[in-house]
Every structure is written in structure tokens, then in C-alpha cells.
Amino acid sequence: DVKVTQSSRYLVKRTGEKVFLECVQDMDHENMFWYRQDPGLGLRLIYFSYDVKMKEKGDIPEGYSVSREKKERFSLILESASTNQTSMYLCASSRGQGGSPLHFGNGTRLTVT
Amino acid sequence: GQNIDQPTEMTATEGAIVQINCTYQTSGFNGLFWYQQHAGEAPTFLSYNVLDGLEEKGRFSSFLSRSKGYSYLLLKELQMKDSASYLCAGTPSGGYNKLIFGAGTRLAVHP
């Protein structure tokens, strides 16, 4: 069974802090994704990666960056956290071929004060 | 943009059948996924349709019409544990298998 693990379930940070959200998958998946989920807006794609050291912007990349140094790990970085980045962050992974389902981690609830 | 639309909320009775609809721009997507998400939990995969027609999987079935930009998820013999949000998601043309999600439909099943 695929396991996607996010390092923190809950996180509270101050405005202006640099924040790292870590995600690890154990199924050798090529693709990894970071989404944020907000009430009424659904899941919105921030960044994704289809290979080590490769990254692509999603629909809302502003204020975020990512790092994928190893195949199993995909990190989301908030360079300078702001209150409008308070959200649920979900990491996912999938195999490379089209139609492969995304497998999600349990999410990190980030609050920026 | 690539919009995916689905109703915000639905209610149904235990034992009944419910159909959750999803509409999208026909030019934008290759296939449609359905996910289930219980409150406070991660979304879990239910179904994937890339061809027109109905795919049946136990109590859950999913339908796709690519020419109409329309999909639905059909839940039969509803159980209380089916109370959850149901997310429709499309795979945009262009590869990489990224998904674009609708806002989700919150289903409440009552006794």
C-alpha cells in the first residue's frame, strides 16, 4: 500500500518566518505534488515535480518554492510566511503514466499568525 | 480557465441512491477522477474514467460523457459512513498527470 507521509500534522508559524513542509513517499513514484485546500475553493495545485530536480508551477505558486533532491522527498517552502497562507497543505504522489491516481498524505494544517 | 463545477452540498437517506454531478470544459481534460474525503482526512481514490460510459465498482459507479463535459458519481445503498466530501478532478491535456479539482460536494447521509 502506498504511503505518503507529511512531517507535521499541525504547524503554527509567525508572519515573515521561513517554513518548510516535508513529504516522503515510499512507492518510487515519479510524480509528486503540493496542493492547498481551503473551504469553498477545493484543492489548488501549488507546484509539482515529475522527476528529481524537476519542478513545474501549478495554479498558485506565488509565495512558495519547492525542492526535490531525492525521488522520495518533495519539500514545500514558504519563503516568508503570510497570514493568507494559513491553510491545509496536502502532498500527493503518483506514477508517471497518465490516469494513475494520486495518493495523498494526511495533510499539514498550517496557521500563520 | 479550466473550471470544474459540482454542487456544494447534498443530502440523502440511508439505503437510498444519490447521484453527484460534475461538469467541465470539454477542450481541457483527458480524463476524470472521483475522490472521497472524510472530514479531517486525506482524499482517497474512488474511480477514473477516460472513455465514455459507465464504470461500476461495487456500490459506487462513475459515468463520463466527454462530448458533453459531464460526469457523475452514483452511490447506491447509501450507508452512514458515506457521509463525506466527493471531489471531481480532471487531468488537463498536456501530460504530467496533474489534477485540477472541483470544490467538492459535501454529502450528508441521514438515517
PDB file of C-alpha atoms in Angstrom:
ATOM      1  CA  ASP A   1       0.000   0.000   0.000  1.00  0.00           C
ATOM      2  CA  VAL A   2       1.297   3.435  -0.923  1.00  0.00           C
ATOM      3  CA  LYS A   3       2.316   5.584   1.976  1.00  0.00           C
ATOM      4  CA  VAL A   4       2.729   9.334   1.698  1.00  0.00           C
ATOM      5  CA  THR A   5       3.981  10.879   4.927  1.00  0.00           C
ATOM      6  CA  GLN A   6       3.914  14.557   5.786  1.00  0.00           C
ATOM      7  CA  SER A   7       6.265  15.599   8.550  1.00  0.00           C
ATOM      8  CA  SER A   8       3.813  17.654  10.622  1.00  0.00           C
ATOM      9  CA  ARG A   9       0.062  17.400  11.198  1.00  0.00           C
ATOM     10  CA  TYR A  10      -0.244  20.856  12.744  1.00  0.00           C
ATOM     11  CA  LEU A  11       2.114  23.818  12.495  1.00  0.00           C
ATOM     12  CA  VAL A  12       1.890  27.362  13.857  1.00  0.00           C
ATOM     13  CA  LYS A  13       4.292  29.968  12.486  1.00  0.00           C
ATOM     14  CA  ARG A  14       4.680  33.736  12.692  1.00  0.00           C
ATOM     15  CA  THR A  15       4.388  36.157   9.793  1.00  0.00           C
ATOM     16  CA  GLY A  16       7.709  36.503   7.988  1.00  0.00           C
ATOM     17  CA  GLU A  17       9.131  33.155   9.100  1.00  0.00           C
ATOM     18  CA  LYS A  18      10.559  30.707   6.569  1.00  0.00           C
ATOM     19  CA  VAL A  19       8.546  27.494   6.693  1.00  0.00           C
ATOM     20  CA  PHE A  20       9.470  24.036   5.424  1.00  0.00           C
ATOM     21  CA  LEU A  21       6.838  21.359   4.804  1.00  0.00           C
ATOM     22  CA  GLU A  22       8.279  17.922   4.145  1.00  0.00           C
ATOM     23  CA  CYS A  23       6.729  14.994   2.271  1.00  0.00           C
ATOM     24  CA  VAL A  24       8.066  11.490   1.721  1.00  0.00           C
ATOM     25  CA  GLN A  25       6.584   8.663  -0.380  1.00  0.00           C
ATOM     26  CA  ASP A  26       7.653   5.030  -0.304  1.00  0.00           C
ATOM     27  CA  MET A  27       6.412   3.709  -3.666  1.00  0.00           C
ATOM     28  CA  ASP A  28       9.091   5.011  -6.036  1.00  0.00           C
ATOM     29  CA  HIS A  29       6.564   7.313  -7.738  1.00  0.00           C
ATOM     30  CA  GLU A  30       7.858   9.672 -10.393  1.00  0.00           C
ATOM     31  CA  ASN A  31       5.350  12.470  -9.760  1.00  0.00           C
ATOM     32  CA  MET A  32       4.875  14.459  -6.578  1.00  0.00           C
ATOM     33  CA  PHE A  33       2.506  17.354  -5.923  1.00  0.00           C
ATOM     34  CA  TRP A  34       1.723  20.036  -3.371  1.00  0.00           C
ATOM     35  CA  TYR A  35      -1.855  21.271  -3.040  1.00  0.00           C
ATOM     36  CA  ARG A  36      -3.540  23.614  -0.589  1.00  0.00           C
ATOM     37  CA  GLN A  37      -7.159  23.111   0.428  1.00  0.00           C
ATOM     38  CA  ASP A  38      -9.405  25.950   1.527  1.00  0.00           C
ATOM     39  CA  PRO A  39     -13.166  25.906   2.225  1.00  0.00           C
ATOM     40  CA  GLY A  40     -15.199  26.653  -0.885  1.00  0.00           C
ATOM     41  CA  LEU A  41     -12.129  26.614  -3.125  1.00  0.00           C
ATOM     42  CA  GLY A  42     -11.215  22.946  -3.121  1.00  0.00           C
ATOM     43  CA  LEU A  43      -7.704  21.718  -3.763  1.00  0.00           C
ATOM     44  CA  ARG A  44      -5.467  24.081  -5.689  1.00  0.00           C
ATOM     45  CA  LEU A  45      -2.146  22.985  -7.160  1.00  0.00           C
ATOM     46  CA  ILE A  46       0.894  24.927  -5.939  1.00  0.00           C
ATOM     47  CA  TYR A  47       3.793  23.050  -7.531  1.00  0.00           C
ATOM     48  CA  PHE A  48       4.501  19.606  -8.906  1.00  0.00           C
ATOM     49  CA  SER A  49       7.542  17.592  -9.852  1.00  0.00           C
ATOM     50  CA  TYR A  50       7.812  14.805 -12.410  1.00  0.00           C
ATOM     51  CA  ASP A  51      11.418  13.842 -11.702  1.00  0.00           C
ATOM     52  CA  VAL A  52      14.278  14.530  -9.347  1.00  0.00           C
ATOM     53  CA  LYS A  53      15.363  18.175  -9.524  1.00  0.00           C
ATOM     54  CA  MET A  54      12.495  18.945 -11.930  1.00  0.00           C
ATOM     55  CA  LYS A  55       9.630  21.217 -10.919  1.00  0.00           C
ATOM     56  CA  GLU A  56       6.677  22.923 -12.566  1.00  0.00           C
ATOM     57  CA  LYS A  57       4.473  25.726 -11.312  1.00  0.00           C
ATOM     58  CA  GLY A  58       0.871  24.916 -10.614  1.00  0.00           C
ATOM     59  CA  ASP A  59      -2.004  27.377 -10.450  1.00  0.00           C
ATOM     60  CA  ILE A  60      -0.941  29.320  -7.335  1.00  0.00           C
ATOM     61  CA  PRO A  61       2.875  29.241  -6.983  1.00  0.00           C
ATOM     62  CA  GLU A  62       3.332  32.801  -5.707  1.00  0.00           C
ATOM     63  CA  GLY A  63       4.974  32.908  -2.292  1.00  0.00           C
ATOM     64  CA  TYR A  64       6.097  29.274  -2.489  1.00  0.00           C
ATOM     65  CA  SER A  65       9.070  27.309  -3.741  1.00  0.00           C
ATOM     66  CA  VAL A  66       9.854  23.591  -3.809  1.00  0.00           C
ATOM     67  CA  SER A  67      12.795  21.242  -3.689  1.00  0.00           C
ATOM     68  CA  ARG A  68      13.159  17.678  -4.928  1.00  0.00           C
ATOM     69  CA  GLU A  69      16.708  16.452  -4.342  1.00  0.00           C
ATOM     70  CA  LYS A  70      15.699  12.799  -3.953  1.00  0.00           C
ATOM     71  CA  LYS A  71      12.928  10.861  -5.694  1.00  0.00           C
ATOM     72  CA  GLU A  72      11.078  10.043  -2.496  1.00  0.00           C
ATOM     73  CA  ARG A  73      11.097  13.520  -0.951  1.00  0.00           C
ATOM     74  CA  PHE A  74       9.341  16.723  -2.027  1.00  0.00           C
ATOM     75  CA  SER A  75       9.595  19.830   0.123  1.00  0.00           C
ATOM     76  CA  LEU A  76       7.403  22.921   0.047  1.00  0.00           C
ATOM     77  CA  ILE A  77       8.992  26.156   1.221  1.00  0.00           C
ATOM     78  CA  LEU A  78       7.213  29.326   2.257  1.00  0.00           C
ATOM     79  CA  GLU A  79       9.946  31.930   1.893  1.00  0.00           C
ATOM     80  CA  SER A  80       8.232  34.495   4.144  1.00  0.00           C
ATOM     81  CA  ALA A  81       5.006  33.208   5.644  1.00  0.00           C
ATOM     82  CA  SER A  82       1.943  35.438   5.477  1.00  0.00           C
ATOM     83  CA  THR A  83      -1.473  35.124   7.103  1.00  0.00           C
ATOM     84  CA  ASN A  84      -3.118  34.345   3.742  1.00  0.00           C
ATOM     85  CA  GLN A  85      -1.031  31.183   3.610  1.00  0.00           C
ATOM     86  CA  THR A  86      -2.938  29.760   6.571  1.00  0.00           C
ATOM     87  CA  SER A  87      -4.404  26.609   5.051  1.00  0.00           C
ATOM     88  CA  MET A  88      -4.391  22.810   4.868  1.00  0.00           C
ATOM     89  CA  TYR A  89      -1.462  21.620   2.744  1.00  0.00           C
ATOM     90  CA  LEU A  90      -1.693  18.234   1.054  1.00  0.00           C
ATOM     91  CA  CYS A  91       1.158  16.358  -0.577  1.00  0.00           C
ATOM     92  CA  ALA A  92       0.474  13.646  -3.153  1.00  0.00           C
ATOM     93  CA  SER A  93       2.384  11.262  -5.369  1.00  0.00           C
ATOM     94  CA  SER A  94       1.588   9.176  -8.444  1.00  0.00           C
ATOM     95  CA  ARG A  95       3.214   7.024 -11.058  1.00  0.00           C
ATOM     96  CA  GLY A  96       4.308   8.718 -14.249  1.00  0.00           C
ATOM     97  CA  GLN A  97       1.761   7.333 -16.690  1.00  0.00           C
ATOM     98  CA  GLY A  98      -1.492   9.110 -17.455  1.00  0.00           C
ATOM     99  CA  GLY A  99      -4.514   8.012 -15.481  1.00  0.00           C
ATOM    100  CA  SER A 100      -2.523   6.941 -12.449  1.00  0.00           C
ATOM    101  CA  PRO A 101      -4.345   8.059  -9.298  1.00  0.00           C
ATOM    102  CA  LEU A 102      -2.827  10.481  -6.826  1.00  0.00           C
ATOM    103  CA  HIS A 103      -2.101   9.144  -3.347  1.00  0.00           C
ATOM    104  CA  PHE A 104      -2.345  11.797  -0.664  1.00  0.00           C
ATOM    105  CA  GLY A 105      -0.677  12.353   2.671  1.00  0.00           C
ATOM    106  CA  ASN A 106      -2.761  13.224   5.738  1.00  0.00           C
ATOM    107  CA  GLY A 107      -2.108  16.928   5.370  1.00  0.00           C
ATOM    108  CA  THR A 108      -0.446  19.673   7.378  1.00  0.00           C
ATOM    109  CA  ARG A 109      -2.703  22.299   8.935  1.00  0.00           C
ATOM    110  CA  LEU A 110      -0.576  25.473   8.879  1.00  0.00           C
ATOM    111  CA  THR A 111      -1.591  28.551  10.834  1.00  0.00           C
ATOM    112  CA  VAL A 112       0.334  31.784  10.279  1.00  0.00           C
ATOM    113  CA  THR A 113      -0.214  34.411  12.980  1.00  0.00           C
TER     114      THR A 113
ATOM    115  CA  GLY B   1      -9.512  28.852 -17.035  1.00  0.00           C
ATOM    116  CA  GLN B   2     -10.176  25.181 -16.629  1.00  0.00           C
ATOM    117  CA  ASN B   3     -13.273  25.117 -14.440  1.00  0.00           C
ATOM    118  CA  ILE B   4     -14.772  22.076 -12.847  1.00  0.00           C
ATOM    119  CA  ASP B   5     -18.200  22.590 -11.317  1.00  0.00           C
ATOM    120  CA  GLN B   6     -20.093  20.432  -8.839  1.00  0.00           C
ATOM    121  CA  PRO B   7     -22.851  21.121  -6.295  1.00  0.00           C
ATOM    122  CA  THR B   8     -21.700  22.346  -2.909  1.00  0.00           C
ATOM    123  CA  GLU B   9     -23.902  20.170  -0.708  1.00  0.00           C
ATOM    124  CA  MET B  10     -26.327  17.261  -0.987  1.00  0.00           C
ATOM    125  CA  THR B  11     -28.336  15.252   1.495  1.00  0.00           C
ATOM    126  CA  ALA B  12     -29.711  11.735   1.161  1.00  0.00           C
ATOM    127  CA  THR B  13     -31.275   8.966   3.219  1.00  0.00           C
ATOM    128  CA  GLU B  14     -29.592   5.769   4.340  1.00  0.00           C
ATOM    129  CA  GLY B  15     -30.306   2.965   1.857  1.00  0.00           C
ATOM    130  CA  ALA B  16     -31.140   5.343  -0.994  1.00  0.00           C
ATOM    131  CA  ILE B  17     -29.288   6.188  -4.231  1.00  0.00           C
ATOM    132  CA  VAL B  18     -27.609   9.547  -4.855  1.00  0.00           C
ATOM    133  CA  GLN B  19     -26.045  10.996  -7.990  1.00  0.00           C
ATOM    134  CA  ILE B  20     -23.362  13.678  -7.722  1.00  0.00           C
ATOM    135  CA  ASN B  21     -22.806  15.611 -10.946  1.00  0.00           C
ATOM    136  CA  CYS B  22     -19.670  17.263 -12.275  1.00  0.00           C
ATOM    137  CA  THR B  23     -19.315  19.456 -15.359  1.00  0.00           C
ATOM    138  CA  TYR B  24     -16.159  20.745 -17.021  1.00  0.00           C
ATOM    139  CA  GLN B  25     -14.832  22.432 -20.157  1.00  0.00           C
ATOM    140  CA  THR B  26     -14.665  19.792 -22.867  1.00  0.00           C
ATOM    141  CA  SER B  27     -11.493  21.072 -24.507  1.00  0.00           C
ATOM    142  CA  GLY B  28      -9.391  20.970 -21.394  1.00  0.00           C
ATOM    143  CA  PHE B  29      -9.265  17.485 -19.984  1.00  0.00           C
ATOM    144  CA  ASN B  30      -8.270  13.938 -20.838  1.00  0.00           C
ATOM    145  CA  GLY B  31      -9.995  12.013 -18.066  1.00  0.00           C
ATOM    146  CA  LEU B  32     -11.994  12.423 -14.843  1.00  0.00           C
ATOM    147  CA  PHE B  33     -11.232  11.183 -11.352  1.00  0.00           C
ATOM    148  CA  TRP B  34     -13.507  10.908  -8.335  1.00  0.00           C
ATOM    149  CA  TYR B  35     -12.121  11.043  -4.795  1.00  0.00           C
ATOM    150  CA  GLN B  36     -13.773  10.652  -1.389  1.00  0.00           C
ATOM    151  CA  GLN B  37     -12.640  12.768   1.538  1.00  0.00           C
ATOM    152  CA  HIS B  38     -13.899  12.301   5.093  1.00  0.00           C
ATOM    153  CA  ALA B  39     -13.618  15.290   7.400  1.00  0.00           C
ATOM    154  CA  GLY B  40     -10.059  15.757   8.633  1.00  0.00           C
ATOM    155  CA  GLU B  41      -8.678  13.016   6.403  1.00  0.00           C
ATOM    156  CA  ALA B  42      -6.826  12.763   3.101  1.00  0.00           C
ATOM    157  CA  PRO B  43      -8.726  12.274  -0.169  1.00  0.00           C
ATOM    158  CA  THR B  44      -8.856   8.658  -1.309  1.00  0.00           C
ATOM    159  CA  PHE B  45      -9.209   7.463  -4.899  1.00  0.00           C
ATOM    160  CA  LEU B  46     -12.608   6.113  -5.992  1.00  0.00           C
ATOM    161  CA  SER B  47     -12.637   5.942  -9.794  1.00  0.00           C
ATOM    162  CA  TYR B  48     -11.130   7.098 -13.069  1.00  0.00           C
ATOM    163  CA  ASN B  49     -12.934   7.460 -16.413  1.00  0.00           C
ATOM    164  CA  VAL B  50     -11.104   8.193 -19.637  1.00  0.00           C
ATOM    165  CA  LEU B  51     -13.640   6.666 -22.039  1.00  0.00           C
ATOM    166  CA  ASP B  52     -17.338   7.480 -22.348  1.00  0.00           C
ATOM    167  CA  GLY B  53     -19.693   5.296 -20.400  1.00  0.00           C
ATOM    168  CA  LEU B  54     -20.333   3.837 -17.001  1.00  0.00           C
ATOM    169  CA  GLU B  55     -17.713   2.192 -14.781  1.00  0.00           C
ATOM    170  CA  GLU B  56     -19.165   0.132 -11.936  1.00  0.00           C
ATOM    171  CA  LYS B  57     -17.240  -0.710  -8.799  1.00  0.00           C
ATOM    172  CA  GLY B  58     -19.405  -2.236  -6.098  1.00  0.00           C
ATOM    173  CA  ARG B  59     -21.829   0.302  -4.629  1.00  0.00           C
ATOM    174  CA  PHE B  60     -20.106   3.141  -6.493  1.00  0.00           C
ATOM    175  CA  SER B  61     -20.324   3.830 -10.240  1.00  0.00           C
ATOM    176  CA  SER B  62     -18.920   6.669 -12.316  1.00  0.00           C
ATOM    177  CA  PHE B  63     -20.073   7.931 -15.695  1.00  0.00           C
ATOM    178  CA  LEU B  64     -18.358  10.119 -18.276  1.00  0.00           C
ATOM    179  CA  SER B  65     -19.542  11.895 -21.415  1.00  0.00           C
ATOM    180  CA  ARG B  66     -16.554  13.658 -22.983  1.00  0.00           C
ATOM    181  CA  SER B  67     -18.590  15.379 -25.692  1.00  0.00           C
ATOM    182  CA  LYS B  68     -20.878  16.956 -23.076  1.00  0.00           C
ATOM    183  CA  GLY B  69     -18.185  17.693 -20.497  1.00  0.00           C
ATOM    184  CA  TYR B  70     -20.213  15.792 -17.908  1.00  0.00           C
ATOM    185  CA  SER B  71     -19.530  13.160 -15.292  1.00  0.00           C
ATOM    186  CA  TYR B  72     -21.423  11.771 -12.347  1.00  0.00           C
ATOM    187  CA  LEU B  73     -20.736   9.567  -9.347  1.00  0.00           C
ATOM    188  CA  LEU B  74     -23.571   7.228  -8.380  1.00  0.00           C
ATOM    189  CA  LEU B  75     -23.707   5.864  -4.849  1.00  0.00           C
ATOM    190  CA  LYS B  76     -26.146   3.010  -4.170  1.00  0.00           C
ATOM    191  CA  GLU B  77     -27.412   1.530  -0.907  1.00  0.00           C
ATOM    192  CA  LEU B  78     -26.153   4.534   0.982  1.00  0.00           C
ATOM    193  CA  GLN B  79     -24.585   3.971   4.382  1.00  0.00           C
ATOM    194  CA  MET B  80     -23.920   6.489   7.141  1.00  0.00           C
ATOM    195  CA  LYS B  81     -20.177   6.111   6.521  1.00  0.00           C
ATOM    196  CA  ASP B  82     -20.690   7.527   3.000  1.00  0.00           C
ATOM    197  CA  SER B  83     -21.131  10.965   4.579  1.00  0.00           C
ATOM    198  CA  ALA B  84     -18.079  12.751   3.166  1.00  0.00           C
ATOM    199  CA  SER B  85     -16.971  15.211   0.523  1.00  0.00           C
ATOM    200  CA  TYR B  86     -16.731  13.906  -3.022  1.00  0.00           C
ATOM    201  CA  LEU B  87     -14.167  15.567  -5.256  1.00  0.00           C
ATOM    202  CA  CYS B  88     -14.272  15.579  -9.046  1.00  0.00           C
ATOM    203  CA  ALA B  89     -10.878  16.132 -10.711  1.00  0.00           C
ATOM    204  CA  GLY B  90      -9.747  16.392 -14.323  1.00  0.00           C
ATOM    205  CA  THR B  91      -6.417  15.598 -15.928  1.00  0.00           C
ATOM    206  CA  PRO B  92      -5.576  18.524 -18.230  1.00  0.00           C
ATOM    207  CA  SER B  93      -4.258  17.868 -21.707  1.00  0.00           C
ATOM    208  CA  GLY B  94      -0.502  18.192 -21.737  1.00  0.00           C
ATOM    209  CA  GLY B  95       0.731  15.412 -19.524  1.00  0.00           C
ATOM    210  CA  TYR B  96       2.410  15.054 -16.157  1.00  0.00           C
ATOM    211  CA  ASN B  97      -0.762  13.616 -14.654  1.00  0.00           C
ATOM    212  CA  LYS B  98      -1.515  16.687 -12.547  1.00  0.00           C
ATOM    213  CA  LEU B  99      -5.126  17.023 -11.431  1.00  0.00           C
ATOM    214  CA  ILE B 100      -7.406  20.054 -11.389  1.00  0.00           C
ATOM    215  CA  PHE B 101     -10.052  19.689  -8.689  1.00  0.00           C
ATOM    216  CA  GLY B 102     -13.570  20.964  -8.306  1.00  0.00           C
ATOM    217  CA  ALA B 103     -14.514  22.492  -4.948  1.00  0.00           C
ATOM    218  CA  GLY B 104     -16.119  19.241  -3.812  1.00  0.00           C
ATOM    219  CA  THR B 105     -19.649  18.132  -2.902  1.00  0.00           C
ATOM    220  CA  ARG B 106     -20.376  17.577   0.790  1.00  0.00           C
ATOM    221  CA  LEU B 107     -22.796  14.663   1.137  1.00  0.00           C
ATOM    222  CA  ALA B 108     -24.741  14.138   4.350  1.00  0.00           C
ATOM    223  CA  VAL B 109     -26.458  10.756   4.773  1.00  0.00           C
ATOM    224  CA  HIS B 110     -29.317  10.703   7.283  1.00  0.00           C
ATOM    225  CA  PRO B 111     -30.972   7.691   8.946  1.00  0.00           C
TER     226      PRO B 111
END
